[in-house]
Amino acid sequence: MMDSVTPVDTSPQREGPGTPAAEPAEEKVTAQDAGLIEPPAPTPLVRVSGFCLVTLTVLAVLFGLKAGQEFIVPVVMAIVVAYTLDPAVTLLARARMPRVLGTIVVMSAIAVAIVGVVYATQDQVADIVNALPEISSKLSRTLGGLLSGDGSFLEKLRGAASILQESGAAKPARGVVVAKPDAGFNEILLWGSKNVAAFVGQATMCVFLVFFLLSSGNAFKRKFVKMAGKTLSQKKISVHMLDQINSSIHMYMAMMLVTNVVLALLSWVAFRMLGLENAATWAIVAGALHIIPYFGPLMTAMGTGVAGLVQFGELGPALAVSMSSVAIALLMGVVVTTWMSGRIARMNAVAVFILLLLFTWLWGVWGTLLSVPIAFIVKVVADHIEGLEAVSEFLGE
């Protein structure tokens, strides 16, 4: 006998007219939903792996630049010099002169000009070189007296002034003692000879590379455009980028040539008016050192100040000579060069100075010379390549 099972009705109950409706659950409203306070900003997510990869890449590039200095510096210097001299060679080529012959003519003219300047100032340079032992002796005795612990500060200054005011009168003869050169002097000579040999080798490599780059004309430009992209738009971007780099370097080097010549002329006038000996040589040195941003005028001021101190024997005229070189350098460097550099590449001075310090740390004096042209090149490349917007924004105005 089977048990009877009572079926259970699981269908939803319909509310009749007399059945009371179920009360809805009370919803809670927060202050953010009511609009009384603003919702918190979402926390930005930082991709640590991507940041670490970029950092390691930058460090690897910097290490490679520093390790490959002996190869990279002559190559970059040759490229900058070739860009600078290319308009003159192109002008001769348009006059139906073979490009190789035009390159030889331009480079020979520059060499003759350098030799002519050296020949015209050789007597003044010889006077400066002959006076170096006396200058060194006076400065060493002056610094030794100032650093000694005897006497007051005013007495030390009087003693230093008396040393600098010593005339070239004959002194009583003394016994001659021949000192044996020590090991430190030999090490200095060895270090200097190695640096001179390295400089000569890099300069020779740079000259030959400049000759080949100027002789080849637009061959490397065509090869670069051919390899830069497959589509026509990519090739147009590459051509525009190379033309802008070419224009920026041409304008910068032309500006540097004009400003350095004007600075040398103004320095010569100022040094002659102040009575500094060998004024023409010091003016040429000031114009040549002005190529080095910031540090060149500082070296000129120190050199002319020491020369004036030894010549006049008084602090006032020496400071006048040194400050005149600083004033002219500030006028030509800050007012003219900085303003024109900003107009050429539209870069801010802080970024340029940071790059100058970076490349000075990497390559020394050569890095200081090449920092501004490299900054121009980096700025133009960053403006045209996708993914380098941050670099372009950092270097821009």
PDB file of N, CA, C and O in Angstrom, residues 205-258:
ATOM      1  N   MET A 205      91.468  60.955 -37.186  1.00  0.00           N
ATOM      2  CA  MET A 205      90.278  60.198 -37.567  1.00  0.00           C
ATOM      3  C   MET A 205      89.135  61.132 -37.935  1.00  0.00           C
ATOM      4  O   MET A 205      88.415  60.904 -38.916  1.00  0.00           O
ATOM      5  N   CYS A 206      88.978  62.212 -37.174  1.00  0.00           N
ATOM      6  CA  CYS A 206      87.901  63.166 -37.431  1.00  0.00           C
ATOM      7  C   CYS A 206      88.088  63.867 -38.770  1.00  0.00           C
ATOM      8  O   CYS A 206      87.126  64.047 -39.525  1.00  0.00           O
ATOM      9  N   VAL A 207      89.321  64.247 -39.097  1.00  0.00           N
ATOM     10  CA  VAL A 207      89.585  64.940 -40.368  1.00  0.00           C
ATOM     11  C   VAL A 207      89.264  64.037 -41.559  1.00  0.00           C
ATOM     12  O   VAL A 207      88.596  64.451 -42.522  1.00  0.00           O
ATOM     13  N   PHE A 208      89.703  62.791 -41.505  1.00  0.00           N
ATOM     14  CA  PHE A 208      89.416  61.875 -42.607  1.00  0.00           C
ATOM     15  C   PHE A 208      87.917  61.610 -42.740  1.00  0.00           C
ATOM     16  O   PHE A 208      87.377  61.539 -43.853  1.00  0.00           O
ATOM     17  N   LEU A 209      87.224  61.464 -41.609  1.00  0.00           N
ATOM     18  CA  LEU A 209      85.786  61.203 -41.666  1.00  0.00           C
ATOM     19  C   LEU A 209      85.030  62.407 -42.215  1.00  0.00           C
ATOM     20  O   LEU A 209      84.066  62.251 -42.985  1.00  0.00           O
ATOM     21  N   VAL A 210      85.471  63.622 -41.860  1.00  0.00           N
ATOM     22  CA  VAL A 210      84.855  64.824 -42.425  1.00  0.00           C
ATOM     23  C   VAL A 210      85.046  64.853 -43.940  1.00  0.00           C
ATOM     24  O   VAL A 210      84.111  65.178 -44.694  1.00  0.00           O
ATOM     25  N   PHE A 211      86.234  64.504 -44.379  1.00  0.00           N
ATOM     26  CA  PHE A 211      86.505  64.496 -45.826  1.00  0.00           C
ATOM     27  C   PHE A 211      85.586  63.509 -46.554  1.00  0.00           C
ATOM     28  O   PHE A 211      84.983  63.843 -47.588  1.00  0.00           O
ATOM     29  N   PHE A 212      85.438  62.314 -46.019  1.00  0.00           N
ATOM     30  CA  PHE A 212      84.601  61.311 -46.681  1.00  0.00           C
ATOM     31  C   PHE A 212      83.125  61.695 -46.638  1.00  0.00           C
ATOM     32  O   PHE A 212      82.387  61.468 -47.604  1.00  0.00           O
ATOM     33  N   LEU A 213      82.661  62.276 -45.524  1.00  0.00           N
ATOM     34  CA  LEU A 213      81.260  62.685 -45.440  1.00  0.00           C
ATOM     35  C   LEU A 213      80.954  63.810 -46.422  1.00  0.00           C
ATOM     36  O   LEU A 213      79.904  63.806 -47.080  1.00  0.00           O
ATOM     37  N   LEU A 214      81.860  64.796 -46.530  1.00  0.00           N
ATOM     38  CA  LEU A 214      81.638  65.880 -47.468  1.00  0.00           C
ATOM     39  C   LEU A 214      81.735  65.410 -48.921  1.00  0.00           C
ATOM     40  O   LEU A 214      81.003  65.890 -49.794  1.00  0.00           O
ATOM     41  N   SER A 215      82.622  64.486 -49.170  1.00  0.00           N
ATOM     42  CA  SER A 215      82.786  63.984 -50.543  1.00  0.00           C
ATOM     43  C   SER A 215      81.593  63.161 -50.999  1.00  0.00           C
ATOM     44  O   SER A 215      81.238  63.161 -52.186  1.00  0.00           O
ATOM     45  N   SER A 216      80.976  62.435 -50.073  1.00  0.00           N
ATOM     46  CA  SER A 216      79.851  61.569 -50.443  1.00  0.00           C
ATOM     47  C   SER A 216      78.573  62.334 -50.733  1.00  0.00           C
ATOM     48  O   SER A 216      77.669  61.816 -51.386  1.00  0.00           O
ATOM     49  N   GLY A 217      78.470  63.561 -50.258  1.00  0.00           N
ATOM     50  CA  GLY A 217      77.274  64.347 -50.538  1.00  0.00           C
ATOM     51  C   GLY A 217      76.046  63.803 -49.815  1.00  0.00           C
ATOM     52  O   GLY A 217      76.059  63.585 -48.596  1.00  0.00           O
ATOM     53  N   ASN A 218      74.968  63.571 -50.581  1.00  0.00           N
ATOM     54  CA  ASN A 218      73.701  63.109 -50.011  1.00  0.00           C
ATOM     55  C   ASN A 218      73.558  61.591 -50.050  1.00  0.00           C
ATOM     56  O   ASN A 218      72.437  61.081 -49.932  1.00  0.00           O
ATOM     57  N   ALA A 219      74.659  60.899 -50.220  1.00  0.00           N
ATOM     58  CA  ALA A 219      74.561  59.437 -50.335  1.00  0.00           C
ATOM     59  C   ALA A 219      74.025  58.811 -49.052  1.00  0.00           C
ATOM     60  O   ALA A 219      73.114  57.981 -49.078  1.00  0.00           O
ATOM     61  N   PHE A 220      74.570  59.213 -47.914  1.00  0.00           N
ATOM     62  CA  PHE A 220      74.108  58.633 -46.653  1.00  0.00           C
ATOM     63  C   PHE A 220      72.689  59.083 -46.324  1.00  0.00           C
ATOM     64  O   PHE A 220      71.928  58.338 -45.699  1.00  0.00           O
ATOM     65  N   LYS A 221      72.332  60.284 -46.744  1.00  0.00           N
ATOM     66  CA  LYS A 221      70.969  60.749 -46.525  1.00  0.00           C
ATOM     67  C   LYS A 221      69.977  59.894 -47.300  1.00  0.00           C
ATOM     68  O   LYS A 221      68.920  59.492 -46.769  1.00  0.00           O
ATOM     69  N   ARG A 222      70.295  59.573 -48.539  1.00  0.00           N
ATOM     70  CA  ARG A 222      69.406  58.720 -49.333  1.00  0.00           C
ATOM     71  C   ARG A 222      69.321  57.319 -48.745  1.00  0.00           C
ATOM     72  O   ARG A 222      68.239  56.714 -48.705  1.00  0.00           O
ATOM     73  N   LYS A 223      70.430  56.797 -48.272  1.00  0.00           N
ATOM     74  CA  LYS A 223      70.407  55.458 -47.668  1.00  0.00           C
ATOM     75  C   LYS A 223      69.570  55.446 -46.387  1.00  0.00           C
ATOM     76  O   LYS A 223      68.812  54.501 -46.122  1.00  0.00           O
ATOM     77  N   PHE A 224      69.688  56.501 -45.601  1.00  0.00           N
ATOM     78  CA  PHE A 224      68.922  56.559 -44.358  1.00  0.00           C
ATOM     79  C   PHE A 224      67.422  56.642 -44.652  1.00  0.00           C
ATOM     80  O   PHE A 224      66.611  55.968 -43.995  1.00  0.00           O
ATOM     81  N   VAL A 225      67.046  57.471 -45.622  1.00  0.00           N
ATOM     82  CA  VAL A 225      65.632  57.584 -45.974  1.00  0.00           C
ATOM     83  C   VAL A 225      65.106  56.265 -46.523  1.00  0.00           C
ATOM     84  O   VAL A 225      63.967  55.863 -46.250  1.00  0.00           O
ATOM     85  N   LYS A 226      65.928  55.556 -47.277  1.00  0.00           N
ATOM     86  CA  LYS A 226      65.506  54.274 -47.826  1.00  0.00           C
ATOM     87  C   LYS A 226      65.287  53.242 -46.732  1.00  0.00           C
ATOM     88  O   LYS A 226      64.377  52.406 -46.821  1.00  0.00           O
ATOM     89  N   MET A 227      66.105  53.269 -45.687  1.00  0.00           N
ATOM     90  CA  MET A 227      65.966  52.305 -44.596  1.00  0.00           C
ATOM     91  C   MET A 227      64.990  52.748 -43.514  1.00  0.00           C
ATOM     92  O   MET A 227      64.564  51.937 -42.691  1.00  0.00           O
ATOM     93  N   ALA A 228      64.619  54.039 -43.499  1.00  0.00           N
ATOM     94  CA  ALA A 228      63.832  54.565 -42.383  1.00  0.00           C
ATOM     95  C   ALA A 228      62.409  54.036 -42.372  1.00  0.00           C
ATOM     96  O   ALA A 228      61.822  53.843 -41.315  1.00  0.00           O
ATOM     97  N   GLY A 229      61.789  53.813 -43.508  1.00  0.00           N
ATOM     98  CA  GLY A 229      60.407  53.358 -43.531  1.00  0.00           C
ATOM     99  C   GLY A 229      60.038  52.800 -44.891  1.00  0.00           C
ATOM    100  O   GLY A 229      60.719  53.037 -45.892  1.00  0.00           O
ATOM    101  N   LYS A 230      58.919  52.084 -44.912  1.00  0.00           N
ATOM    102  CA  LYS A 230      58.469  51.465 -46.156  1.00  0.00           C
ATOM    103  C   LYS A 230      57.437  52.316 -46.871  1.00  0.00           C
ATOM    104  O   LYS A 230      57.365  52.305 -48.093  1.00  0.00           O
ATOM    105  N   THR A 231      56.618  53.033 -46.108  1.00  0.00           N
ATOM    106  CA  THR A 231      55.571  53.833 -46.725  1.00  0.00           C
ATOM    107  C   THR A 231      56.107  55.206 -47.119  1.00  0.00           C
ATOM    108  O   THR A 231      57.150  55.665 -46.633  1.00  0.00           O
ATOM    109  N   LEU A 232      55.353  55.868 -47.985  1.00  0.00           N
ATOM    110  CA  LEU A 232      55.767  57.188 -48.452  1.00  0.00           C
ATOM    111  C   LEU A 232      55.701  58.220 -47.335  1.00  0.00           C
ATOM    112  O   LEU A 232      56.556  59.117 -47.246  1.00  0.00           O
ATOM    113  N   SER A 233      54.717  58.098 -46.457  1.00  0.00           N
ATOM    114  CA  SER A 233      54.607  59.048 -45.350  1.00  0.00           C
ATOM    115  C   SER A 233      55.791  58.937 -44.400  1.00  0.00           C
ATOM    116  O   SER A 233      56.313  59.959 -43.915  1.00  0.00           O
ATOM    117  N   GLN A 234      56.245  57.729 -44.121  1.00  0.00           N
ATOM    118  CA  GLN A 234      57.410  57.550 -43.255  1.00  0.00           C
ATOM    119  C   GLN A 234      58.664  58.138 -43.886  1.00  0.00           C
ATOM    120  O   GLN A 234      59.493  58.738 -43.204  1.00  0.00           O
ATOM    121  N   LYS A 235      58.814  57.971 -45.184  1.00  0.00           N
ATOM    122  CA  LYS A 235      59.978  58.540 -45.868  1.00  0.00           C
ATOM    123  C   LYS A 235      59.929  60.068 -45.849  1.00  0.00           C
ATOM    124  O   LYS A 235      60.964  60.735 -45.685  1.00  0.00           O
ATOM    125  N   LYS A 236      58.731  60.644 -45.979  1.00  0.00           N
ATOM    126  CA  LYS A 236      58.606  62.100 -45.928  1.00  0.00           C
ATOM    127  C   LYS A 236      58.976  62.627 -44.536  1.00  0.00           C
ATOM    128  O   LYS A 236      59.635  63.663 -44.414  1.00  0.00           O
ATOM    129  N   ILE A 237      58.552  61.905 -43.501  1.00  0.00           N
ATOM    130  CA  ILE A 237      58.907  62.311 -42.135  1.00  0.00           C
ATOM    131  C   ILE A 237      60.418  62.267 -41.944  1.00  0.00           C
ATOM    132  O   ILE A 237      61.019  63.170 -41.334  1.00  0.00           O
ATOM    133  N   SER A 238      61.078  61.240 -42.473  1.00  0.00           N
ATOM    134  CA  SER A 238      62.538  61.124 -42.347  1.00  0.00           C
ATOM    135  C   SER A 238      63.247  62.254 -43.079  1.00  0.00           C
ATOM    136  O   SER A 238      64.206  62.848 -42.558  1.00  0.00           O
ATOM    137  N   VAL A 239      62.771  62.585 -44.283  1.00  0.00           N
ATOM    138  CA  VAL A 239      63.386  63.679 -45.037  1.00  0.00           C
ATOM    139  C   VAL A 239      63.211  65.005 -44.306  1.00  0.00           C
ATOM    140  O   VAL A 239      64.154  65.811 -44.196  1.00  0.00           O
ATOM    141  N   HIS A 240      62.008  65.241 -43.788  1.00  0.00           N
ATOM    142  CA  HIS A 240      61.759  66.487 -43.048  1.00  0.00           C
ATOM    143  C   HIS A 240      62.622  66.559 -41.792  1.00  0.00           C
ATOM    144  O   HIS A 240      63.152  67.634 -41.446  1.00  0.00           O
ATOM    145  N   MET A 241      62.802  65.439 -41.109  1.00  0.00           N
ATOM    146  CA  MET A 241      63.617  65.416 -39.898  1.00  0.00           C
ATOM    147  C   MET A 241      65.076  65.723 -40.220  1.00  0.00           C
ATOM    148  O   MET A 241      65.724  66.534 -39.541  1.00  0.00           O
ATOM    149  N   LEU A 242      65.627  65.124 -41.270  1.00  0.00           N
ATOM    150  CA  LEU A 242      67.014  65.383 -41.651  1.00  0.00           C
ATOM    151  C   LEU A 242      67.210  66.830 -42.098  1.00  0.00           C
ATOM    152  O   LEU A 242      68.226  67.456 -41.767  1.00  0.00           O
ATOM    153  N   ASP A 243      66.239  67.364 -42.834  1.00  0.00           N
ATOM    154  CA  ASP A 243      66.349  68.764 -43.264  1.00  0.00           C
ATOM    155  C   ASP A 243      66.319  69.712 -42.072  1.00  0.00           C
ATOM    156  O   ASP A 243      67.054  70.715 -42.039  1.00  0.00           O
ATOM    157  N   GLN A 244      65.499  69.409 -41.082  1.00  0.00           N
ATOM    158  CA  GLN A 244      65.424  70.270 -39.907  1.00  0.00           C
ATOM    159  C   GLN A 244      66.704  70.192 -39.075  1.00  0.00           C
ATOM    160  O   GLN A 244      67.171  71.202 -38.546  1.00  0.00           O
ATOM    161  N   ILE A 245      67.274  68.997 -38.956  1.00  0.00           N
ATOM    162  CA  ILE A 245      68.566  68.859 -38.261  1.00  0.00           C
ATOM    163  C   ILE A 245      69.641  69.651 -38.993  1.00  0.00           C
ATOM    164  O   ILE A 245      70.442  70.371 -38.371  1.00  0.00           O
ATOM    165  N   ASN A 246      69.654  69.524 -40.314  1.00  0.00           N
ATOM    166  CA  ASN A 246      70.633  70.247 -41.118  1.00  0.00           C
ATOM    167  C   ASN A 246      70.486  71.756 -40.935  1.00  0.00           C
ATOM    168  O   ASN A 246      71.470  72.483 -40.717  1.00  0.00           O
ATOM    169  N   SER A 247      69.263  72.250 -40.985  1.00  0.00           N
ATOM    170  CA  SER A 247      69.026  73.682 -40.830  1.00  0.00           C
ATOM    171  C   SER A 247      69.410  74.165 -39.433  1.00  0.00           C
ATOM    172  O   SER A 247      70.019  75.237 -39.285  1.00  0.00           O
ATOM    173  N   SER A 248      69.072  73.382 -38.398  1.00  0.00           N
ATOM    174  CA  SER A 248      69.381  73.808 -37.024  1.00  0.00           C
ATOM    175  C   SER A 248      70.880  73.903 -36.802  1.00  0.00           C
ATOM    176  O   SER A 248      71.375  74.878 -36.208  1.00  0.00           O
ATOM    177  N   ILE A 249      71.626  72.906 -37.271  1.00  0.00           N
ATOM    178  CA  ILE A 249      73.076  72.926 -37.070  1.00  0.00           C
ATOM    179  C   ILE A 249      73.718  74.042 -37.877  1.00  0.00           C
ATOM    180  O   ILE A 249      74.636  74.734 -37.397  1.00  0.00           O
ATOM    181  N   HIS A 250      73.236  74.280 -39.105  1.00  0.00           N
ATOM    182  CA  HIS A 250      73.780  75.375 -39.913  1.00  0.00           C
ATOM    183  C   HIS A 250      73.577  76.717 -39.213  1.00  0.00           C
ATOM    184  O   HIS A 250      74.515  77.533 -39.110  1.00  0.00           O
ATOM    185  N   MET A 251      72.368  76.949 -38.731  1.00  0.00           N
ATOM    186  CA  MET A 251      72.074  78.220 -38.078  1.00  0.00           C
ATOM    187  C   MET A 251      72.866  78.373 -36.782  1.00  0.00           C
ATOM    188  O   MET A 251      73.372  79.463 -36.478  1.00  0.00           O
ATOM    189  N   TYR A 252      72.993  77.292 -36.024  1.00  0.00           N
ATOM    190  CA  TYR A 252      73.732  77.373 -34.759  1.00  0.00           C
ATOM    191  C   TYR A 252      75.209  77.658 -34.994  1.00  0.00           C
ATOM    192  O   TYR A 252      75.801  78.523 -34.324  1.00  0.00           O
ATOM    193  N   MET A 253      75.830  76.950 -35.937  1.00  0.00           N
ATOM    194  CA  MET A 253      77.249  77.157 -36.195  1.00  0.00           C
ATOM    195  C   MET A 253      77.513  78.533 -36.803  1.00  0.00           C
ATOM    196  O   MET A 253      78.526  79.182 -36.484  1.00  0.00           O
ATOM    197  N   ALA A 254      76.619  79.009 -37.668  1.00  0.00           N
ATOM    198  CA  ALA A 254      76.776  80.358 -38.207  1.00  0.00           C
ATOM    199  C   ALA A 254      76.662  81.402 -37.098  1.00  0.00           C
ATOM    200  O   ALA A 254      77.429  82.377 -37.052  1.00  0.00           O
ATOM    201  N   MET A 255      75.705  81.181 -36.181  1.00  0.00           N
ATOM    202  CA  MET A 255      75.560  82.096 -35.058  1.00  0.00           C
ATOM    203  C   MET A 255      76.808  82.075 -34.180  1.00  0.00           C
ATOM    204  O   MET A 255      77.294  83.133 -33.737  1.00  0.00           O
ATOM    205  N   MET A 256      77.359  80.888 -33.906  1.00  0.00           N
ATOM    206  CA  MET A 256      78.556  80.791 -33.081  1.00  0.00           C
ATOM    207  C   MET A 256      79.740  81.481 -33.752  1.00  0.00           C
ATOM    208  O   MET A 256      80.545  82.147 -33.085  1.00  0.00           O
ATOM    209  N   LEU A 257      79.881  81.347 -35.074  1.00  0.00           N
ATOM    210  CA  LEU A 257      80.986  81.993 -35.781  1.00  0.00           C
ATOM    211  C   LEU A 257      80.888  83.514 -35.658  1.00  0.00           C
ATOM    212  O   LEU A 257      81.874  84.194 -35.333  1.00  0.00           O
ATOM    213  N   VAL A 258      79.698  84.060 -35.888  1.00  0.00           N
ATOM    214  CA  VAL A 258      79.529  85.510 -35.832  1.00  0.00           C
ATOM    215  C   VAL A 258      79.744  86.028 -34.411  1.00  0.00           C
ATOM    216  O   VAL A 258      80.471  87.012 -34.188  1.00  0.00           O
TER     217      VAL A 258
END
